[in-house]
PDB file of C-alpha atoms in Angstrom:
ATOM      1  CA  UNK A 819      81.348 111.243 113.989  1.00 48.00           C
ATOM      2  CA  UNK A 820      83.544 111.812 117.121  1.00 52.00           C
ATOM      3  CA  UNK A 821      87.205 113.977 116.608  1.00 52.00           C
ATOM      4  CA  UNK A 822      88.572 110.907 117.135  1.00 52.00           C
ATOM      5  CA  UNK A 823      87.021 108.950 114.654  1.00 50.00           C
ATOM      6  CA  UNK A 824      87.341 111.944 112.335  1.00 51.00           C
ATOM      7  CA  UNK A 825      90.763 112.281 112.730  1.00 49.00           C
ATOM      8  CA  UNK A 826      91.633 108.813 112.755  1.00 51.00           C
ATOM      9  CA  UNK A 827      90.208 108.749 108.863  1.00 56.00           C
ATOM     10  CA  UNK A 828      92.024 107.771 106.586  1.00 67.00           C
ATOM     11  CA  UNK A 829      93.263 109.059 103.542  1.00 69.00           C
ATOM     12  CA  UNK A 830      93.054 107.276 100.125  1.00 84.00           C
ATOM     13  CA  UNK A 831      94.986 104.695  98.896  1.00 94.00           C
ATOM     14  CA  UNK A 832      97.537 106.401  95.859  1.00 97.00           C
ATOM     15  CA  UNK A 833      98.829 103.837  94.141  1.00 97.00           C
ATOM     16  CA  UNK A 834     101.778 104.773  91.520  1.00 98.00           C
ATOM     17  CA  UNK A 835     104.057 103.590  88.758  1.00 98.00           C
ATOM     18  CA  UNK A 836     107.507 103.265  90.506  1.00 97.00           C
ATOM     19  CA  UNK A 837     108.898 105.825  88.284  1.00 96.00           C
ATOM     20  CA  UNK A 838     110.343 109.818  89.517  1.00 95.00           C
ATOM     21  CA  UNK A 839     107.728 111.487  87.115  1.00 95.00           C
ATOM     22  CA  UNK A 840     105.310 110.392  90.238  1.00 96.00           C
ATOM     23  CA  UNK A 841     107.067 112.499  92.858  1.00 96.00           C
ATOM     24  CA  UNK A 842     104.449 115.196  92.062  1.00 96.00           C
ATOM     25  CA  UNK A 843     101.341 112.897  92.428  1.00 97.00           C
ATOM     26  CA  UNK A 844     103.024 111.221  95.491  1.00 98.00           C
ATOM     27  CA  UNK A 845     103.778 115.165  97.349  1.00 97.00           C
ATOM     28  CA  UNK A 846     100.301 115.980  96.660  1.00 97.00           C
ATOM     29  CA  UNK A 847      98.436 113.122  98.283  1.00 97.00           C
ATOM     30  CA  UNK A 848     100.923 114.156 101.259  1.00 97.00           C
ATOM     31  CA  UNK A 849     100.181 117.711 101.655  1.00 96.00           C
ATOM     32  CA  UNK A 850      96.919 116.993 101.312  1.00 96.00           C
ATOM     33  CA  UNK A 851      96.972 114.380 104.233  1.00 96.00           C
ATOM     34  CA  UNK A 852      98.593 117.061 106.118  1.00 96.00           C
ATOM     35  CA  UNK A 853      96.380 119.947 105.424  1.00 95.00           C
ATOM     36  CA  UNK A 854      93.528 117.155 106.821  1.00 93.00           C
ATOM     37  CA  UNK A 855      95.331 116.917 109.648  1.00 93.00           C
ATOM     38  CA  UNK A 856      95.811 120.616 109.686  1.00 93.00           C
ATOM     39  CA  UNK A 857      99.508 120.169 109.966  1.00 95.00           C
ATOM     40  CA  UNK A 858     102.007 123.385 110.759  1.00 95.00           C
ATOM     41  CA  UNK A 859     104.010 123.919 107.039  1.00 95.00           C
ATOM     42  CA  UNK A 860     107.381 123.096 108.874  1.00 94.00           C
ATOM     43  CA  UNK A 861     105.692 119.503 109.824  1.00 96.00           C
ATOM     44  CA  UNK A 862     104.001 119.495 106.521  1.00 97.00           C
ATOM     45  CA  UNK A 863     106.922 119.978 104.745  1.00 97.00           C
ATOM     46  CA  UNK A 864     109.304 117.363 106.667  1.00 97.00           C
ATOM     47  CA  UNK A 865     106.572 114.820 106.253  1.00 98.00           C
ATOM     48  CA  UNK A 866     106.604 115.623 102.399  1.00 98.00           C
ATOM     49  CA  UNK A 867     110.578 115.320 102.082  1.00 98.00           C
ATOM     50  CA  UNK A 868     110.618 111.905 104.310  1.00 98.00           C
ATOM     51  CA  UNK A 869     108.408 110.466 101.888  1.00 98.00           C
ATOM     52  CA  UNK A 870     109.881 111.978  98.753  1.00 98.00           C
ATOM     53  CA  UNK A 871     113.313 110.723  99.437  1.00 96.00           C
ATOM     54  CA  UNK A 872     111.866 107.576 100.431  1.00 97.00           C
ATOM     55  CA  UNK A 873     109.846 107.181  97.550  1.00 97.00           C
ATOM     56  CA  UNK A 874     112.932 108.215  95.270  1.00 95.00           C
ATOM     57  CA  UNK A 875     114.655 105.482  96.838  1.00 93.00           C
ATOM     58  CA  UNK A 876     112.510 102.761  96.314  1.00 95.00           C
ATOM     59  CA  UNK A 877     112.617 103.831  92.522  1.00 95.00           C
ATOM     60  CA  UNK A 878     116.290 103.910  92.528  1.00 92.00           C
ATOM     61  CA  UNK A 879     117.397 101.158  94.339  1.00 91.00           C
ATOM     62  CA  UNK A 880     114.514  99.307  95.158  1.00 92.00           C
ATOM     63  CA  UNK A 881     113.431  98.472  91.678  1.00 94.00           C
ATOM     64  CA  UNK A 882     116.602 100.200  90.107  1.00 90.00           C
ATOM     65  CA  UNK A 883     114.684 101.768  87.306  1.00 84.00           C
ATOM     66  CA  UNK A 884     112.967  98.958  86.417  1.00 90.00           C
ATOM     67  CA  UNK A 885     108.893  98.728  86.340  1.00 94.00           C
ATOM     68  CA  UNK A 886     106.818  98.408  89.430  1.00 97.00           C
ATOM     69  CA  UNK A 887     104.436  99.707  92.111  1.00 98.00           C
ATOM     70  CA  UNK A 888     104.291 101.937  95.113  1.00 98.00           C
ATOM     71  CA  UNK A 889     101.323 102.197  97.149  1.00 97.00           C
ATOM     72  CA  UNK A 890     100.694 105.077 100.019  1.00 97.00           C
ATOM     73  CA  UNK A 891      98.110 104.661 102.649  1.00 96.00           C
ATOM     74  CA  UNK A 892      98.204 107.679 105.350  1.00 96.00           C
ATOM     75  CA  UNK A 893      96.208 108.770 108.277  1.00 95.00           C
ATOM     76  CA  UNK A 894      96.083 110.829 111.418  1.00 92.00           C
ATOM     77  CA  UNK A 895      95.471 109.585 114.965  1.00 89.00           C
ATOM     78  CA  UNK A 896      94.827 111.642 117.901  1.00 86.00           C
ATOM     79  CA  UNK A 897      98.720 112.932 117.822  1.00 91.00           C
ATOM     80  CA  UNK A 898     100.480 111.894 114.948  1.00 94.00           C
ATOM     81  CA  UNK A 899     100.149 111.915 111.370  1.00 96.00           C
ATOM     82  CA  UNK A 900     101.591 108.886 109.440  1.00 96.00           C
ATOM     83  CA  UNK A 901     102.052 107.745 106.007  1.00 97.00           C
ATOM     84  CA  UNK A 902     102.504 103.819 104.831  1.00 97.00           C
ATOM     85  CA  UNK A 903     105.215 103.311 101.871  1.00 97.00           C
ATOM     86  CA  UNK A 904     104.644 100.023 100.292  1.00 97.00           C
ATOM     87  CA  UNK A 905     106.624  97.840  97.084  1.00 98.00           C
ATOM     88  CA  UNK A 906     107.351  94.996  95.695  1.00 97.00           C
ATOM     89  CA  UNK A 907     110.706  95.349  94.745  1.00 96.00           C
ATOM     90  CA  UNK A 908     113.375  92.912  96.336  1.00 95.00           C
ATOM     91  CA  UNK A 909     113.817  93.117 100.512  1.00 95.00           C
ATOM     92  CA  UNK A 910     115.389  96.508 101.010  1.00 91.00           C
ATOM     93  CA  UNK A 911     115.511  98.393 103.975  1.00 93.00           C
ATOM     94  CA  UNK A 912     116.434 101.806 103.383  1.00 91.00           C
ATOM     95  CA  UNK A 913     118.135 102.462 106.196  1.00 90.00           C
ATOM     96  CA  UNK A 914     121.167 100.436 105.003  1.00 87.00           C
ATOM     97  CA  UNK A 915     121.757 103.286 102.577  1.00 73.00           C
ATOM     98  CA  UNK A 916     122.060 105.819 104.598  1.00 73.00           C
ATOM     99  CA  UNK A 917     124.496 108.178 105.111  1.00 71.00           C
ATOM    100  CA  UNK A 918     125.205 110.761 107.183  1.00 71.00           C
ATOM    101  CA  UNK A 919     127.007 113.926 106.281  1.00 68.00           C
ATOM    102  CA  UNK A 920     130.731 114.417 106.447  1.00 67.00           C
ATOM    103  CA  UNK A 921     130.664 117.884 106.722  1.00 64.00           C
ATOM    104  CA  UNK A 922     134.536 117.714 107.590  1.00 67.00           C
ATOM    105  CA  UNK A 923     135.488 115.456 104.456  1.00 67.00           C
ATOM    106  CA  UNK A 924     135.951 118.088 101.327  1.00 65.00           C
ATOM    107  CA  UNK A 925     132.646 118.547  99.409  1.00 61.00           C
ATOM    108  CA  UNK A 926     135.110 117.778  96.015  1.00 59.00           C
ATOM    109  CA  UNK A 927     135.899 114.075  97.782  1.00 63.00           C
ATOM    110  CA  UNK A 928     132.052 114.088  98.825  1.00 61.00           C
ATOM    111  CA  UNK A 929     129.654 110.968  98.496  1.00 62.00           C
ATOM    112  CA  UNK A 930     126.091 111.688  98.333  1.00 62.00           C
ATOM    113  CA  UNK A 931     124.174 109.338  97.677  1.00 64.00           C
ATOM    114  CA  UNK A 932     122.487 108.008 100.685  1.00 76.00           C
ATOM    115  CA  UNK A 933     122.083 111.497 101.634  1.00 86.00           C
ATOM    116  CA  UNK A 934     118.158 111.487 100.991  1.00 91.00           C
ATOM    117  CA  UNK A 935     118.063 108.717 103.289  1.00 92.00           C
ATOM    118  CA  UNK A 936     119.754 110.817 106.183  1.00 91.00           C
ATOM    119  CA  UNK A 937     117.315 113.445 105.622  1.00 93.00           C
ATOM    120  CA  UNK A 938     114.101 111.137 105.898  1.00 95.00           C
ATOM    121  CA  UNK A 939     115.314 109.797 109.125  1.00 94.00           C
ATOM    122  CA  UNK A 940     115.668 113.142 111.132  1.00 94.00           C
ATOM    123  CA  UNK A 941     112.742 114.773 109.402  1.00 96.00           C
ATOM    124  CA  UNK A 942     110.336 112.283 110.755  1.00 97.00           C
ATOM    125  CA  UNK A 943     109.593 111.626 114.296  1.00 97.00           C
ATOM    126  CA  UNK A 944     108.728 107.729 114.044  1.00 97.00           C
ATOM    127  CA  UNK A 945     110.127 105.104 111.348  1.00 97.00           C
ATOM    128  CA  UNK A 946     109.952 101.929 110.908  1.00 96.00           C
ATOM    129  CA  UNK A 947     110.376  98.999 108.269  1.00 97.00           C
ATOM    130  CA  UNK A 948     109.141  95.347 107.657  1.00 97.00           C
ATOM    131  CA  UNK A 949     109.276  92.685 104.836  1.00 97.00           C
ATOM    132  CA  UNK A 950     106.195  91.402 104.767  1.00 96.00           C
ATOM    133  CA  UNK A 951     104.476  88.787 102.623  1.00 96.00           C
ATOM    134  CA  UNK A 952     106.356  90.039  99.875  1.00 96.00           C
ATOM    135  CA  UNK A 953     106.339  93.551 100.210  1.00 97.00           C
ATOM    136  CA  UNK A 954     108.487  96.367 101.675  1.00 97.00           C
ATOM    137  CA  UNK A 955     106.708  98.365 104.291  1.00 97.00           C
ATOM    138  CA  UNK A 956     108.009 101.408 105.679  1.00 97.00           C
ATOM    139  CA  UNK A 957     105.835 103.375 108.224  1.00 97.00           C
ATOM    140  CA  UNK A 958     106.658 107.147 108.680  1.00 97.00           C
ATOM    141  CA  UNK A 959     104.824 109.311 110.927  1.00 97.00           C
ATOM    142  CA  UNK A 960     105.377 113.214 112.534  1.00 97.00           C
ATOM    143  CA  UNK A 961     103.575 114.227 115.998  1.00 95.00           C
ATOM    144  CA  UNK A 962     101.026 116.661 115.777  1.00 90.00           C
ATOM    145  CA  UNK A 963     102.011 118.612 118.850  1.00 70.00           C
ATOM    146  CA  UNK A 964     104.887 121.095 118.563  1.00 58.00           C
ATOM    147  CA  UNK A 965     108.327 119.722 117.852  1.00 52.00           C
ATOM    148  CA  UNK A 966     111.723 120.636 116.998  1.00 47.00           C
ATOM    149  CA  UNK A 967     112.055 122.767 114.483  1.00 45.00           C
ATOM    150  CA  UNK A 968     115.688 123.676 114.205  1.00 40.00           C
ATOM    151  CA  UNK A 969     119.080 121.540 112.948  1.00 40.00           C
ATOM    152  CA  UNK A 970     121.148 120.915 116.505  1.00 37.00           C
ATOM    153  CA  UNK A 971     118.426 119.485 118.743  1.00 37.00           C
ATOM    154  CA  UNK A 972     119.134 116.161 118.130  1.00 42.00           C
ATOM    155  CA  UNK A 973     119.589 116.512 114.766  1.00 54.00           C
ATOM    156  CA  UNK A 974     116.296 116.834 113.569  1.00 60.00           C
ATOM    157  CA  UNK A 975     115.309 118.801 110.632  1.00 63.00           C
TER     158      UNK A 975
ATOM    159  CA  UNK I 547     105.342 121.495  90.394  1.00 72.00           C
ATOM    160  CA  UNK I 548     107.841 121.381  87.275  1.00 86.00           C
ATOM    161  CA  UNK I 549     110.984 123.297  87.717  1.00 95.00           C
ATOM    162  CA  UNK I 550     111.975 126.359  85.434  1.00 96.00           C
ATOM    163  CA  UNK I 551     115.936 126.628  84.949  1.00 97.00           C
ATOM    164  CA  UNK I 552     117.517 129.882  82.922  1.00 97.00           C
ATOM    165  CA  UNK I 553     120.960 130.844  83.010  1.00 97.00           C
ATOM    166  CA  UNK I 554     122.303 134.748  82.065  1.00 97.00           C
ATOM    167  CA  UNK I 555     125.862 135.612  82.451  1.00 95.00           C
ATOM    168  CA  UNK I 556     126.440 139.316  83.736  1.00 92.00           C
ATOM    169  CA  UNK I 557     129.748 140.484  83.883  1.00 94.00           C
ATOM    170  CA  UNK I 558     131.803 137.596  86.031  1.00 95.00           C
ATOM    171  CA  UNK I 559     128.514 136.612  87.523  1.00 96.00           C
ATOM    172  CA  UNK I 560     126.563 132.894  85.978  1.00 97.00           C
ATOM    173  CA  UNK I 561     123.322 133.479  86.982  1.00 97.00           C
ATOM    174  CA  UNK I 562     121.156 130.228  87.462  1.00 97.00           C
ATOM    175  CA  UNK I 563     117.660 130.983  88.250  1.00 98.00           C
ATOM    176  CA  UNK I 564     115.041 128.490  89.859  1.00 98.00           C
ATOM    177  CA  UNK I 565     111.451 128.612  90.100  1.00 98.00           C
ATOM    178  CA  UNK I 566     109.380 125.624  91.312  1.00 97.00           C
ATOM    179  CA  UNK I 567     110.566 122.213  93.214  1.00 96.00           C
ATOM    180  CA  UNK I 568     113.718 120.255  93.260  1.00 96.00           C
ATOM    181  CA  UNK I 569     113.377 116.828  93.494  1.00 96.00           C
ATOM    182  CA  UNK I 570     114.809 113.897  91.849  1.00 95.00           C
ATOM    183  CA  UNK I 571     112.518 114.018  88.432  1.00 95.00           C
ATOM    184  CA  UNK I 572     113.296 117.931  88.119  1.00 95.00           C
ATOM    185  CA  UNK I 573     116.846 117.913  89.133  1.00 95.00           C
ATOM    186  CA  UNK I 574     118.357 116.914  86.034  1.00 94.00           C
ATOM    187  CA  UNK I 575     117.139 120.582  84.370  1.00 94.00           C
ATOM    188  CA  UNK I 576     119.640 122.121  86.721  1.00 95.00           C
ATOM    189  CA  UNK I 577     122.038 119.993  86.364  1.00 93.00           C
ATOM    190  CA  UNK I 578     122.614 120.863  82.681  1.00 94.00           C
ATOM    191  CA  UNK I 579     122.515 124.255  83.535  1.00 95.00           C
ATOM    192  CA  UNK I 580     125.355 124.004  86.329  1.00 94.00           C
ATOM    193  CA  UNK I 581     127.168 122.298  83.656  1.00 93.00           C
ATOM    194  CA  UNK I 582     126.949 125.167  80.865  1.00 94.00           C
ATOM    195  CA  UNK I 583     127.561 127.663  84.044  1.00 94.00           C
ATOM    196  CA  UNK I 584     130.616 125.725  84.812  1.00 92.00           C
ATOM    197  CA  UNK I 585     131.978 126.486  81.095  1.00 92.00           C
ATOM    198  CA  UNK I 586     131.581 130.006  81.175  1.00 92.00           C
ATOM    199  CA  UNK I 587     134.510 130.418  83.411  1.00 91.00           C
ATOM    200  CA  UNK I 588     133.145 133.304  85.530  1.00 94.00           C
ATOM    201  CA  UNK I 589     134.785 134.123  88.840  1.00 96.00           C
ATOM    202  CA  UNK I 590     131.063 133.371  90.748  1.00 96.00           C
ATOM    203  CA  UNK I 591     128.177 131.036  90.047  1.00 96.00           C
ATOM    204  CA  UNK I 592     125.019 132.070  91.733  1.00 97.00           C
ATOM    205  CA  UNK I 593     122.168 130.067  92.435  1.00 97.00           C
ATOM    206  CA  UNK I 594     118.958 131.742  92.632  1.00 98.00           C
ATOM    207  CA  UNK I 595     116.559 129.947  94.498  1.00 97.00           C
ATOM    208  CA  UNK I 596     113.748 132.868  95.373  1.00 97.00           C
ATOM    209  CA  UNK I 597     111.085 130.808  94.156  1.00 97.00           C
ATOM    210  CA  UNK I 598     111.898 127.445  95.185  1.00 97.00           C
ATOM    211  CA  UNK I 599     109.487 126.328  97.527  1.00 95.00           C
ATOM    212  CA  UNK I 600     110.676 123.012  98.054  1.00 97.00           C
ATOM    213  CA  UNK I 601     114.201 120.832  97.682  1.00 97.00           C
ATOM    214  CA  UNK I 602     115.186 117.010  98.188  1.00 97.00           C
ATOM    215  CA  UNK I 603     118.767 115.616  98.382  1.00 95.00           C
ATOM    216  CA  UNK I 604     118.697 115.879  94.630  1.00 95.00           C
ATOM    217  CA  UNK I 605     119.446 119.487  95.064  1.00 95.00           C
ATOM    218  CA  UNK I 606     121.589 118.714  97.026  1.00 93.00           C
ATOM    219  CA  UNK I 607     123.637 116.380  94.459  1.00 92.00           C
ATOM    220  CA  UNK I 608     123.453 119.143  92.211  1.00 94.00           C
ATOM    221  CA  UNK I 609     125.003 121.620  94.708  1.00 94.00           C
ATOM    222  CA  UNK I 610     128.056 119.045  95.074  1.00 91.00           C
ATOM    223  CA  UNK I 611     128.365 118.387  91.478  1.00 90.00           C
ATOM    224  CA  UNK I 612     128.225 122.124  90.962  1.00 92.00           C
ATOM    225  CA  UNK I 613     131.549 122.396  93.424  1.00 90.00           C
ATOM    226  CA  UNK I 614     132.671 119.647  91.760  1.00 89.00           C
ATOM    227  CA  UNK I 615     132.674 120.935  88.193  1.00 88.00           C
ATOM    228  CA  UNK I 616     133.911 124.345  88.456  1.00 89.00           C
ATOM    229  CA  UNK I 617     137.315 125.249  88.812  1.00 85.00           C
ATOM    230  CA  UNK I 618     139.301 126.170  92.295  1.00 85.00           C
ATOM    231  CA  UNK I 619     138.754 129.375  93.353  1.00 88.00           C
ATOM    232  CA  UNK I 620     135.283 129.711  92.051  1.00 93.00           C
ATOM    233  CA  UNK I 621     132.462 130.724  94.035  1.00 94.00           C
ATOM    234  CA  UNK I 622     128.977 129.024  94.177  1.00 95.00           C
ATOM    235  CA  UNK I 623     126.594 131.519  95.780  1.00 96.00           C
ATOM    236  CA  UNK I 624     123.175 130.473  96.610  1.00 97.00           C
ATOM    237  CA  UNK I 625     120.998 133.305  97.061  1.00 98.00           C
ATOM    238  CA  UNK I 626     117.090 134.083  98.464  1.00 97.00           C
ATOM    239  CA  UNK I 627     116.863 130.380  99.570  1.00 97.00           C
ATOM    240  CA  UNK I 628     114.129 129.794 102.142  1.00 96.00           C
ATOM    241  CA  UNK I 629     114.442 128.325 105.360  1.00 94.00           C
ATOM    242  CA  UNK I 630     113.931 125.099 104.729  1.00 95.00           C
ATOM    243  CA  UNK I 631     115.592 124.838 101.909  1.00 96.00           C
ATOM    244  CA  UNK I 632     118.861 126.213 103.594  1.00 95.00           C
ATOM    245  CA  UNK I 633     118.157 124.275 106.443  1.00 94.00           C
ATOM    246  CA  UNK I 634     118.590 121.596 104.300  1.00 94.00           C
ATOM    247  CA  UNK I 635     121.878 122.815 102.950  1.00 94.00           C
ATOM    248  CA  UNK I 636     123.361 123.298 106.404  1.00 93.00           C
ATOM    249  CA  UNK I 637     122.650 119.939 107.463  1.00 90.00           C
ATOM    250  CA  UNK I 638     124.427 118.191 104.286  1.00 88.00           C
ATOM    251  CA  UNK I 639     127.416 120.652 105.884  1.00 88.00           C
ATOM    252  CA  UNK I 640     127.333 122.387 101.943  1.00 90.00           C
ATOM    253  CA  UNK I 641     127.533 125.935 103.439  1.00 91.00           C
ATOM    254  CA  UNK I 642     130.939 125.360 104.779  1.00 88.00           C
ATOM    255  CA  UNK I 643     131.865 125.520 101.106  1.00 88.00           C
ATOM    256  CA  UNK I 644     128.704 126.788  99.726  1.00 92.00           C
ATOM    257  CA  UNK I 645     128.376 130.654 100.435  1.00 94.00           C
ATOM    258  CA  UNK I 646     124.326 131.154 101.518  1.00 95.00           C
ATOM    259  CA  UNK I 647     123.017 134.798 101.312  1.00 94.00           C
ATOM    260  CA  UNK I 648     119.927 136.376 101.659  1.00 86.00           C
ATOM    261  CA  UNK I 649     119.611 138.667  98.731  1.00 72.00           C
TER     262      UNK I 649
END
């Protein structure tokens, strides 16, 4: 098999009850796809907290508590590893509930929630989100190649 | 990874210690434990995160709510967090009201 073809592989399908006591399965079959893809532990570990908070979100909101599915696919290709979120809960894009941080507003006046969004989106360096047949899609990925690692530079984690 | 939560009082000190991940499914644990901090009164609550390897923006709700629920003039120290983690504090803006230390 070429490097190309190895490191285009992909990972297992994880398929989950929408519920937070699957966070733990859900970071595994992530750190896993990024110690494949031999993945520095800063990249590692923003890929793990986009889809966490992600995740989280589609159990929240997405199916507010209530029973359902979420299915990861993830892969690597030559320069970027990427991870497929999938439900069947009603037509949600996340990024409607973000919010960003209002570091100026008084943290007793503060509103959090949408805050996990925030983080997803600078922790990851592609993201994008469908409604297809059905089904919510979001598409995360991180390049492989060295990135920014600090708060500042455009305001990525 | 589960998360461990115990809570000591010394002197004017709550001590909240972490071990393990904060997410959303563990982040209730410490938010019962801010809560019976909180009641204690003491001058400083401190956060020991040493041994968390990994937190979401539900530790981050439970930082607020910890601000939130004590009185004015009391501090909430988080101590030993690692990068990331406090990386993750700083962006949510926390440590302008949040003190972050080392040791």
């Amino acid at each position: 098999m070429s490097k190309l073809a190895q490191l285009a592989e992909r990972a297992p399908e994880l398929r989950v009850p929408a519920r937070l006591g699957a966070l733990d399965d859900i970071a595994r079959y992530v750190l896993a796809l990024a110690g494949r893809a031999r993945l520095d532990g800063n990249t590692a570990y923003r890929l793990r907290l986009a889809v966490d908070e992600i995740t989280t979100n589609v159990v929240m909101h997405g199916y507010r508590g209530g029973p359902g599915e979420i299915v990861l696919r993830g892969g690597c290709d030559a320069d970027r590893v990427w991870v497929r979120i999938e439900d069947g809960a009603p037509p949600f894009d996340p990024r409607d509930g973000r919010l960003d941080p209002a570091p100026d507003v008084p943290i007793e006046q503060r509103r959090v929630g949408g805050l996990g969004v925030h983080l997803a989106l600078i922790s990851v360096d592609e993201f994008s989100y469908a409604y297809l047949d059905g089904r919510n899609i979001s598409m995360l990925a991180v390049r492989t190649g060295p990135g920014p690692s600090t708060v500042g530079e455009s305001g990525r984690l | 990874m589960p998360l461990s939560v115990s809570l000591s009082v010394d002197g004017d000190i709550s001590v909240i210690e972490l071990i393990g991940e904060l997410d959303a499914h563990t982040a209730p644990e410490f938010h019962e434990s801010i809560e019976k901090a909180a009641a204690h009164g003491t001058a400083i609550v401190e956060i020991r995160m040493h041994e968390v390897a990994y937190m979401a923006s539900a530790g981050l709700r439970s930082l607020v709510f910890a601000q939130q629920k004590v009185v004015d003039g009391v501090t909430i120290r988080v101590v030993g967090a690692s990068e990331p983690v406090s990386r993750t504090i700083r962006t949510a803006g926390l440590d302008r009201s949040i003190v972050l230390a080392d040791e």
